[in-house]
PDB file of C-alpha atoms and ligand atoms in Angstrom:
ATOM      1  CA  MET A 400      72.130 120.685  91.467  1.00 73.00           C
ATOM      2  CA  SER A 401      71.006 117.174  93.377  1.00 90.00           C
ATOM      3  CA  ALA A 402      68.997 115.838  95.780  1.00 93.00           C
ATOM      4  CA  GLU A 403      72.388 114.252  97.054  1.00 94.00           C
ATOM      5  CA  LEU A 404      73.575 117.814  97.256  1.00 96.00           C
ATOM      6  CA  TRP A 405      70.626 119.006  98.900  1.00 96.00           C
ATOM      7  CA  GLU A 406      70.852 116.222 101.651  1.00 96.00           C
ATOM      8  CA  SER A 407      74.555 116.739 102.470  1.00 97.00           C
ATOM      9  CA  VAL A 408      73.770 120.614 102.834  1.00 97.00           C
ATOM     10  CA  ASP A 409      70.788 119.655 105.466  1.00 97.00           C
ATOM     11  CA  GLN A 410      73.149 117.096 107.178  1.00 96.00           C
ATOM     12  CA  TYR A 411      75.905 120.006 107.310  1.00 97.00           C
ATOM     13  CA  PHE A 412      73.420 122.567 108.845  1.00 97.00           C
ATOM     14  CA  ALA A 413      72.247 119.805 111.356  1.00 96.00           C
ATOM     15  CA  GLY A 414      75.711 118.846 112.203  1.00 96.00           C
ATOM     16  CA  LYS A 415      76.805 122.981 112.470  1.00 97.00           C
ATOM     17  CA  LEU A 416      73.789 124.346 114.086  1.00 97.00           C
ATOM     18  CA  LEU A 417      71.834 121.638 116.219  1.00 96.00           C
ATOM     19  CA  GLY A 418      73.921 119.866 118.145  1.00 89.00           C
ATOM     20  CA  HIS A 419      73.689 116.260 119.195  1.00 90.00           C
ATOM     21  CA  ASP A 420      70.863 115.058 121.166  1.00 92.00           C
ATOM     22  CA  PRO A 421      70.728 111.589 122.234  1.00 94.00           C
ATOM     23  CA  VAL A 422      67.023 112.049 123.022  1.00 95.00           C
ATOM     24  CA  PHE A 423      66.670 111.961 119.267  1.00 95.00           C
ATOM     25  CA  ASP A 424      68.797 109.197 118.669  1.00 94.00           C
ATOM     26  CA  ALA A 425      66.991 106.828 121.078  1.00 95.00           C
ATOM     27  CA  LEU A 426      63.741 108.152 119.371  1.00 97.00           C
ATOM     28  CA  SER A 427      64.650 107.719 115.808  1.00 95.00           C
ATOM     29  CA  ALA A 428      66.050 103.846 116.841  1.00 96.00           C
ATOM     30  CA  THR A 429      62.691 103.042 118.318  1.00 97.00           C
ATOM     31  CA  CYS A 430      60.554 104.191 115.657  1.00 98.00           C
ATOM     32  CA  GLU A 431      62.884 102.356 113.190  1.00 97.00           C
ATOM     33  CA  MET A 432      62.717  99.192 115.576  1.00 97.00           C
ATOM     34  CA  ALA A 433      59.071  99.193 115.552  1.00 98.00           C
ATOM     35  CA  GLY A 434      58.969  99.317 111.603  1.00 98.00           C
ATOM     36  CA  LEU A 435      57.394 103.027 111.282  1.00 98.00           C
ATOM     37  CA  PRO A 436      57.644 104.414 108.140  1.00 98.00           C
ATOM     38  CA  SER A 437      60.505 106.899 108.085  1.00 97.00           C
ATOM     39  CA  ILE A 438      58.621 110.053 107.113  1.00 97.00           C
ATOM     40  CA  GLN A 439      59.168 112.201 109.952  1.00 98.00           C
ATOM     41  CA  VAL A 440      60.259 115.952 109.633  1.00 98.00           C
ATOM     42  CA  THR A 441      64.081 116.550 109.276  1.00 97.00           C
ATOM     43  CA  PRO A 442      66.322 117.405 111.974  1.00 97.00           C
ATOM     44  CA  THR A 443      66.720 120.995 110.682  1.00 97.00           C
ATOM     45  CA  GLN A 444      62.909 121.175 110.317  1.00 98.00           C
ATOM     46  CA  GLY A 445      62.280 120.102 113.519  1.00 98.00           C
ATOM     47  CA  ARG A 446      64.280 122.644 114.989  1.00 98.00           C
ATOM     48  CA  PHE A 447      62.554 125.075 112.308  1.00 98.00           C
ATOM     49  CA  LEU A 448      59.362 124.029 114.137  1.00 98.00           C
ATOM     50  CA  GLU A 449      60.367 124.274 117.450  1.00 98.00           C
ATOM     51  CA  ILE A 450      61.746 127.858 116.772  1.00 98.00           C
ATOM     52  CA  LEU A 451      58.259 128.883 115.346  1.00 98.00           C
ATOM     53  CA  ALA A 452      56.649 127.618 118.130  1.00 98.00           C
ATOM     54  CA  ARG A 453      58.739 129.515 120.424  1.00 98.00           C
ATOM     55  CA  ILE A 454      58.240 132.793 118.608  1.00 97.00           C
ATOM     56  CA  SER A 455      54.633 132.484 118.962  1.00 97.00           C
ATOM     57  CA  GLY A 456      54.805 132.254 122.461  1.00 97.00           C
ATOM     58  CA  ALA A 457      52.817 129.094 122.000  1.00 98.00           C
ATOM     59  CA  ARG A 458      51.440 127.607 125.485  1.00 98.00           C
ATOM     60  CA  ARG A 459      48.986 125.142 123.826  1.00 98.00           C
ATOM     61  CA  ILE A 460      50.188 123.197 120.879  1.00 99.00           C
ATOM     62  CA  LEU A 461      48.090 120.858 118.366  1.00 99.00           C
ATOM     63  CA  GLU A 462      49.675 118.281 116.071  1.00 99.00           C
ATOM     64  CA  LEU A 463      47.669 116.501 113.660  1.00 99.00           C
ATOM     65  CA  GLY A 464      49.742 113.225 112.817  1.00 98.00           C
ATOM     66  CA  THR A 465      51.824 111.720 115.549  1.00 98.00           C
ATOM     67  CA  LEU A 466      53.900 108.952 113.992  1.00 98.00           C
ATOM     68  CA  GLY A 467      56.311 108.001 116.422  1.00 98.00           C
ATOM     69  CA  GLY A 468      56.476 111.509 118.002  1.00 98.00           C
ATOM     70  CA  TYR A 469      59.734 112.992 116.581  1.00 98.00           C
ATOM     71  CA  SER A 470      57.846 116.240 115.395  1.00 98.00           C
ATOM     72  CA  THR A 471      56.151 116.068 118.600  1.00 98.00           C
ATOM     73  CA  VAL A 472      59.101 116.046 120.848  1.00 98.00           C
ATOM     74  CA  TRP A 473      60.489 119.039 119.062  1.00 98.00           C
ATOM     75  CA  LEU A 474      57.470 121.041 119.091  1.00 98.00           C
ATOM     76  CA  ALA A 475      56.979 120.310 123.115  1.00 98.00           C
ATOM     77  CA  ARG A 476      60.471 121.607 123.834  1.00 97.00           C
ATOM     78  CA  ALA A 477      58.940 124.803 122.847  1.00 98.00           C
ATOM     79  CA  LEU A 478      56.602 124.925 125.471  1.00 98.00           C
ATOM     80  CA  PRO A 479      56.779 126.795 128.715  1.00 97.00           C
ATOM     81  CA  ASN A 480      56.613 124.450 132.017  1.00 95.00           C
ATOM     82  CA  ASP A 481      52.908 124.702 132.103  1.00 96.00           C
ATOM     83  CA  GLY A 482      52.165 124.705 128.732  1.00 98.00           C
ATOM     84  CA  THR A 483      50.656 121.598 126.865  1.00 98.00           C
ATOM     85  CA  LEU A 484      50.477 119.900 123.706  1.00 98.00           C
ATOM     86  CA  VAL A 485      47.830 117.647 122.292  1.00 99.00           C
ATOM     87  CA  THR A 486      48.649 115.451 119.342  1.00 99.00           C
ATOM     88  CA  LEU A 487      45.916 113.027 117.195  1.00 99.00           C
ATOM     89  CA  GLU A 488      47.030 109.754 115.620  1.00 99.00           C
ATOM     90  CA  LEU A 489      45.111 107.115 113.778  1.00 98.00           C
ATOM     91  CA  ASP A 490      47.177 104.155 114.072  1.00 98.00           C
ATOM     92  CA  PRO A 491      47.306 102.452 117.567  1.00 98.00           C
ATOM     93  CA  HIS A 492      50.558 101.001 116.826  1.00 98.00           C
ATOM     94  CA  HIS A 493      52.246 104.297 116.210  1.00 98.00           C
ATOM     95  CA  ALA A 494      50.566 105.974 118.872  1.00 98.00           C
ATOM     96  CA  GLU A 495      52.131 102.907 121.356  1.00 98.00           C
ATOM     97  CA  VAL A 496      55.593 103.726 119.687  1.00 98.00           C
ATOM     98  CA  ALA A 497      55.006 107.672 120.474  1.00 98.00           C
ATOM     99  CA  ARG A 498      54.152 107.339 124.092  1.00 98.00           C
ATOM    100  CA  ALA A 499      56.839 105.512 124.837  1.00 97.00           C
ATOM    101  CA  ASN A 500      59.199 107.988 123.264  1.00 98.00           C
ATOM    102  CA  PHE A 501      57.431 111.005 125.099  1.00 98.00           C
ATOM    103  CA  ALA A 502      58.317 108.990 128.189  1.00 97.00           C
ATOM    104  CA  ARG A 503      61.762 108.476 127.767  1.00 96.00           C
ATOM    105  CA  ALA A 504      62.068 112.286 126.591  1.00 96.00           C
ATOM    106  CA  GLY A 505      60.648 113.245 130.086  1.00 96.00           C
ATOM    107  CA  LEU A 506      57.953 115.234 128.197  1.00 97.00           C
ATOM    108  CA  ALA A 507      54.950 112.644 129.079  1.00 97.00           C
ATOM    109  CA  ASP A 508      53.292 114.811 131.317  1.00 96.00           C
ATOM    110  CA  ARG A 509      53.142 117.755 128.829  1.00 97.00           C
ATOM    111  CA  ILE A 510      51.659 115.963 126.014  1.00 98.00           C
ATOM    112  CA  THR A 511      48.422 114.070 125.602  1.00 98.00           C
ATOM    113  CA  LEU A 512      48.113 111.814 122.782  1.00 98.00           C
ATOM    114  CA  ARG A 513      44.430 111.338 121.492  1.00 98.00           C
ATOM    115  CA  VAL A 514      44.311 107.873 119.208  1.00 98.00           C
ATOM    116  CA  GLY A 515      41.420 107.798 116.303  1.00 98.00           C
ATOM    117  CA  PRO A 516      40.640 109.578 113.311  1.00 98.00           C
ATOM    118  CA  ALA A 517      41.768 113.177 113.753  1.00 98.00           C
ATOM    119  CA  LEU A 518      38.574 114.822 112.867  1.00 98.00           C
ATOM    120  CA  ALA A 519      36.736 112.635 115.623  1.00 98.00           C
ATOM    121  CA  SER A 520      39.261 113.965 117.821  1.00 98.00           C
ATOM    122  CA  LEU A 521      38.972 117.585 116.683  1.00 98.00           C
ATOM    123  CA  LYS A 522      35.290 117.515 116.990  1.00 98.00           C
ATOM    124  CA  ALA A 523      35.989 115.715 120.604  1.00 98.00           C
ATOM    125  CA  LEU A 524      38.093 118.756 121.650  1.00 98.00           C
ATOM    126  CA  LEU A 525      35.518 121.284 120.402  1.00 98.00           C
ATOM    127  CA  ALA A 526      32.566 119.150 122.343  1.00 98.00           C
ATOM    128  CA  GLU A 527      34.885 119.476 125.799  1.00 98.00           C
ATOM    129  CA  GLY A 528      35.366 123.450 124.998  1.00 97.00           C
ATOM    130  CA  VAL A 529      38.949 123.238 125.232  1.00 98.00           C
ATOM    131  CA  GLU A 530      40.735 126.436 125.130  1.00 98.00           C
ATOM    132  CA  PRO A 531      41.964 127.690 121.714  1.00 98.00           C
ATOM    133  CA  PHE A 532      45.289 126.465 120.584  1.00 98.00           C
ATOM    134  CA  ASP A 533      48.410 128.900 119.785  1.00 98.00           C
ATOM    135  CA  PHE A 534      50.123 126.778 117.460  1.00 98.00           C
ATOM    136  CA  ILE A 535      49.110 123.803 115.371  1.00 99.00           C
ATOM    137  CA  PHE A 536      51.106 121.387 113.256  1.00 99.00           C
ATOM    138  CA  LEU A 537      48.825 120.066 110.260  1.00 99.00           C
ATOM    139  CA  ASP A 538      50.630 116.455 109.372  1.00 98.00           C
ATOM    140  CA  ALA A 539      48.066 113.952 109.220  1.00 98.00           C
ATOM    141  CA  ASP A 540      46.325 112.674 105.732  1.00 98.00           C
ATOM    142  CA  LYS A 541      46.720 115.285 103.226  1.00 98.00           C
ATOM    143  CA  ASP A 542      43.416 114.065 101.392  1.00 98.00           C
ATOM    144  CA  ASN A 543      41.559 115.361 104.843  1.00 98.00           C
ATOM    145  CA  TYR A 544      43.178 118.887 105.341  1.00 98.00           C
ATOM    146  CA  PRO A 545      40.426 120.430 103.602  1.00 98.00           C
ATOM    147  CA  ALA A 546      38.133 118.724 106.156  1.00 98.00           C
ATOM    148  CA  TYR A 547      40.585 119.470 108.983  1.00 98.00           C
ATOM    149  CA  LEU A 548      40.808 123.577 108.198  1.00 98.00           C
ATOM    150  CA  PRO A 549      37.057 124.112 110.005  1.00 98.00           C
ATOM    151  CA  ALA A 550      37.566 122.143 113.096  1.00 98.00           C
ATOM    152  CA  ILE A 551      41.193 123.621 113.255  1.00 97.00           C
ATOM    153  CA  LEU A 552      39.992 127.096 112.847  1.00 97.00           C
ATOM    154  CA  ALA A 553      37.008 126.537 115.591  1.00 97.00           C
ATOM    155  CA  LEU A 554      40.077 125.715 117.849  1.00 98.00           C
ATOM    156  CA  SER A 555      42.154 128.875 116.937  1.00 98.00           C
ATOM    157  CA  LYS A 556      41.915 132.415 118.177  1.00 97.00           C
ATOM    158  CA  PRO A 557      43.312 135.511 116.564  1.00 97.00           C
ATOM    159  CA  GLY A 558      47.078 134.862 116.324  1.00 97.00           C
ATOM    160  CA  THR A 559      47.107 131.295 116.108  1.00 98.00           C
ATOM    161  CA  VAL A 560      49.882 130.001 113.904  1.00 98.00           C
ATOM    162  CA  LEU A 561      49.136 126.914 111.771  1.00 98.00           C
ATOM    163  CA  VAL A 562      51.938 125.329 109.812  1.00 99.00           C
ATOM    164  CA  ALA A 563      50.864 122.459 107.447  1.00 99.00           C
ATOM    165  CA  ASP A 564      53.607 119.996 106.192  1.00 98.00           C
ATOM    166  CA  ASN A 565      53.942 118.477 102.656  1.00 98.00           C
ATOM    167  CA  VAL A 566      52.293 121.517 100.616  1.00 98.00           C
ATOM    168  CA  VAL A 567      54.740 120.675  97.421  1.00 98.00           C
ATOM    169  CA  ARG A 568      55.311 117.142  97.052  1.00 96.00           C
ATOM    170  CA  ASP A 569      58.075 117.341  94.378  1.00 96.00           C
ATOM    171  CA  GLY A 570      55.824 120.025  92.749  1.00 96.00           C
ATOM    172  CA  ALA A 571      52.813 117.895  92.364  1.00 98.00           C
ATOM    173  CA  VAL A 572      50.874 120.740  93.988  1.00 98.00           C
ATOM    174  CA  ILE A 573      50.699 123.156  90.658  1.00 98.00           C
ATOM    175  CA  GLU A 574      49.096 120.086  88.657  1.00 97.00           C
ATOM    176  CA  PRO A 575      45.399 120.572  88.702  1.00 95.00           C
ATOM    177  CA  GLU A 576      44.935 117.206  86.778  1.00 97.00           C
ATOM    178  CA  ASN A 577      46.777 115.134  89.449  1.00 97.00           C
ATOM    179  CA  ASP A 578      44.351 112.487  90.736  1.00 97.00           C
ATOM    180  CA  ASP A 579      46.518 111.687  93.693  1.00 98.00           C
ATOM    181  CA  PRO A 580      44.114 112.476  96.642  1.00 98.00           C
ATOM    182  CA  ALA A 581      46.897 113.660  99.010  1.00 98.00           C
ATOM    183  CA  VAL A 582      47.844 116.317  96.023  1.00 98.00           C
ATOM    184  CA  ARG A 583      44.004 117.031  95.495  1.00 98.00           C
ATOM    185  CA  GLY A 584      43.459 117.695  99.232  1.00 98.00           C
ATOM    186  CA  VAL A 585      46.430 120.003  99.720  1.00 98.00           C
ATOM    187  CA  ARG A 586      45.382 122.111  96.706  1.00 98.00           C
ATOM    188  CA  ALA A 587      41.675 122.135  98.076  1.00 98.00           C
ATOM    189  CA  PHE A 588      42.941 122.888 101.500  1.00 98.00           C
ATOM    190  CA  LEU A 589      45.210 125.844 100.006  1.00 98.00           C
ATOM    191  CA  ASP A 590      41.905 127.016  98.054  1.00 98.00           C
ATOM    192  CA  LEU A 591      40.202 127.297 101.554  1.00 98.00           C
ATOM    193  CA  VAL A 592      42.906 129.121 103.054  1.00 98.00           C
ATOM    194  CA  ALA A 593      43.106 131.623 100.157  1.00 98.00           C
ATOM    195  CA  ALA A 594      39.421 132.280 100.373  1.00 97.00           C
ATOM    196  CA  ASP A 595      39.233 132.883 103.641  1.00 97.00           C
ATOM    197  CA  PRO A 596      39.429 136.790 104.923  1.00 96.00           C
ATOM    198  CA  CYS A 597      40.600 135.789 108.389  1.00 96.00           C
ATOM    199  CA  LEU A 598      43.886 133.907 107.269  1.00 97.00           C
ATOM    200  CA  GLU A 599      46.973 135.554 106.044  1.00 97.00           C
ATOM    201  CA  ALA A 600      48.943 132.654 104.699  1.00 98.00           C
ATOM    202  CA  THR A 601      52.120 132.086 102.320  1.00 98.00           C
ATOM    203  CA  ALA A 602      54.152 128.804 101.715  1.00 98.00           C
ATOM    204  CA  LEU A 603      57.923 128.009 101.404  1.00 98.00           C
ATOM    205  CA  GLN A 604      59.266 125.128  99.243  1.00 98.00           C
ATOM    206  CA  THR A 605      62.027 122.969 101.309  1.00 98.00           C
ATOM    207  CA  VAL A 606      64.822 120.642  99.852  1.00 97.00           C
ATOM    208  CA  GLY A 607      66.924 118.501 102.325  1.00 95.00           C
ATOM    209  CA  GLY A 608      66.939 115.026 103.807  1.00 93.00           C
ATOM    210  CA  LYS A 609      63.302 114.704 102.525  1.00 93.00           C
ATOM    211  CA  GLY A 610      63.604 115.661  98.995  1.00 95.00           C
ATOM    212  CA  TYR A 611      61.551 118.374  97.890  1.00 96.00           C
ATOM    213  CA  ASP A 612      58.488 119.360  99.520  1.00 98.00           C
ATOM    214  CA  GLY A 613      57.457 122.857 101.586  1.00 98.00           C
ATOM    215  CA  PHE A 614      55.697 124.286 104.409  1.00 98.00           C
ATOM    216  CA  ALA A 615      52.324 126.483 104.085  1.00 98.00           C
ATOM    217  CA  LEU A 616      52.290 128.956 107.070  1.00 98.00           C
ATOM    218  CA  ILE A 617      49.179 130.392 107.796  1.00 98.00           C
ATOM    219  CA  ARG A 618      48.176 132.928 110.799  1.00 98.00           C
ATOM    220  CA  VAL A 619      44.882 133.657 112.031  1.00 98.00           C
ATOM    221  CA  THR A 620      44.166 137.394 111.920  1.00 95.00           C
ATOM    222  CA  ALA A 621      40.499 137.548 113.297  1.00 89.00           C
ATOM    223  CA  HIS A 622      37.824 135.148 114.169  1.00 81.00           C
ATOM    224  CA  GLY A 623      35.681 133.865 111.301  1.00 68.00           C
ATOM    225  CA  TRP A 624      32.541 131.772 111.666  1.00 53.00           C
ATOM    226  CA  VAL A 625      33.756 130.209 114.761  1.00 46.00           C
TER     227      VAL A 625
HETATM  228  N1  LIG B1078      54.444 114.576 112.422  1.00 81.14           N
HETATM  229  C1  LIG B1078      55.164 113.360 112.544  1.00 81.14           C
HETATM  230  C2  LIG B1078      55.100 112.690 110.800  1.00 81.14           C
HETATM  231  C3  LIG B1078      53.452 112.392 110.735  1.00 81.14           C
HETATM  232  S1  LIG B1078      53.156 110.978 109.657  1.00 81.14           S
HETATM  233  C4  LIG B1078      56.772 113.815 112.349  1.00 81.14           C
HETATM  234  O1  LIG B1078      57.034 114.623 111.928  1.00 81.14           O
HETATM  235  O2  LIG B1078      57.563 113.275 113.257  1.00 81.14           O
HETATM  236  C5  LIG B1078      51.466 111.218 109.198  1.00 81.14           C
HETATM  237  C6  LIG B1078      51.047 110.252 110.312  1.00 81.14           C
HETATM  238  O3  LIG B1078      49.660 110.527 110.190  1.00 81.14           O
HETATM  239  C7  LIG B1078      50.867 108.809 110.701  1.00 81.14           C
HETATM  240  O4  LIG B1078      51.342 108.376 111.634  1.00 81.14           O
HETATM  241  C8  LIG B1078      49.632 108.243 110.289  1.00 81.14           C
HETATM  242  O5  LIG B1078      49.127 107.254 110.842  1.00 81.14           O
HETATM  243  C9  LIG B1078      48.879 109.402 110.487  1.00 81.14           C
HETATM  244  N2  LIG B1078      47.474 109.778 110.148  1.00 81.14           N
HETATM  245  C10 LIG B1078      47.125 109.159 109.100  1.00 81.14           C
HETATM  246  N3  LIG B1078      45.517 109.266 108.748  1.00 81.14           N
HETATM  247  C11 LIG B1078      45.134 110.055 110.199  1.00 81.14           C
HETATM  248  C12 LIG B1078      43.830 110.149 110.298  1.00 81.14           C
HETATM  249  N4  LIG B1078      42.781 110.143 109.960  1.00 81.14           N
HETATM  250  N5  LIG B1078      43.846 110.931 111.796  1.00 81.14           N
HETATM  251  C13 LIG B1078      44.783 110.862 112.635  1.00 81.14           C
HETATM  252  N6  LIG B1078      46.334 110.470 111.907  1.00 81.14           N
HETATM  253  C14 LIG B1078      46.095 109.972 111.048  1.00 81.14           C
HETATM  254  C1  LIG B1079      54.024 111.250 103.944  1.00 81.14           C
HETATM  255  C2  LIG B1079      53.435 111.776 105.180  1.00 81.14           C
HETATM  256  C3  LIG B1079      54.204 113.308 105.592  1.00 81.14           C
HETATM  257  O1  LIG B1079      53.764 113.455 106.418  1.00 81.14           O
HETATM  258  C4  LIG B1079      55.336 113.278 104.937  1.00 81.14           C
HETATM  259  O2  LIG B1079      56.013 114.292 105.952  1.00 81.14           O
HETATM  260  C5  LIG B1079      56.060 112.634 104.208  1.00 81.14           C
HETATM  261  C6  LIG B1079      55.436 111.513 103.273  1.00 81.14           C
HETATM  262  C7  LIG B1079      53.422 109.970 103.464  1.00 81.14           C
HETATM  263  O3  LIG B1079      52.134 109.772 103.738  1.00 81.14           O
HETATM  264  O4  LIG B1079      53.975 109.501 102.398  1.00 81.14           O
HETATM  265 MG1  LIG B1080      54.816 115.341 107.061  1.00 81.14          MG
END
């Protein structure tokens, strides 16, 4: 089995099941023209996130790591009319591209983008006493995943669903000696999740247009130290 085959099957599923959407064509073109790295979720993964958010009945969604807003738009589509999505991005250039994309997708009124280090934005949200989020997509810098977890949980409630991207990294996740900070971060994050009696979790490996990676799927079962 080859990466080319995974990619072909991914394209087959996307063509068969997702339909064609000019909003995403325009969004991808904008990101490419602006020179953003092409590391967004794939179309099939975007639809997967949308369906998960819809199944969870999310009215309030939080995203860490906006990039050009590709995953953001998929997630925002799962919201009811009065729903909100807050997305956190460090890079002002990424944020500017994303803002333009939200406007073009007609979703600017539902999406709030906060520019700055995600940890600082999470602390600001906590200090502002915002309502807890129903669905959280963790996709910012992987080395900080362990630092994000307590802040994320403080913004959660029982039933909150947390999806963390890039937990496999071509299988590097099982290498205890790997010194890539992203791999170490994901492993430390999974250690924290596993040790927390208030969380139930699994992880799924994925192949397709973005190679070999995976998602962790976590549900808050009870309130912990919050
Ligand atoms: N969720 C996007 C992809 C995000 S890529 C999608 O699938 O469409 C990861 C993003 O996290 C990048 O845009 C990067 O600038 C941002 N990032 C990196 N470090 C960050 C930090 N400390 N706080 C917030 N965002 C950060
Ligand atoms: C990278 C980040 C991501 O969120 C992703 O899905 C793939 C790659 C990266 O920083 O290389
Ligand atoms: Mg990712």
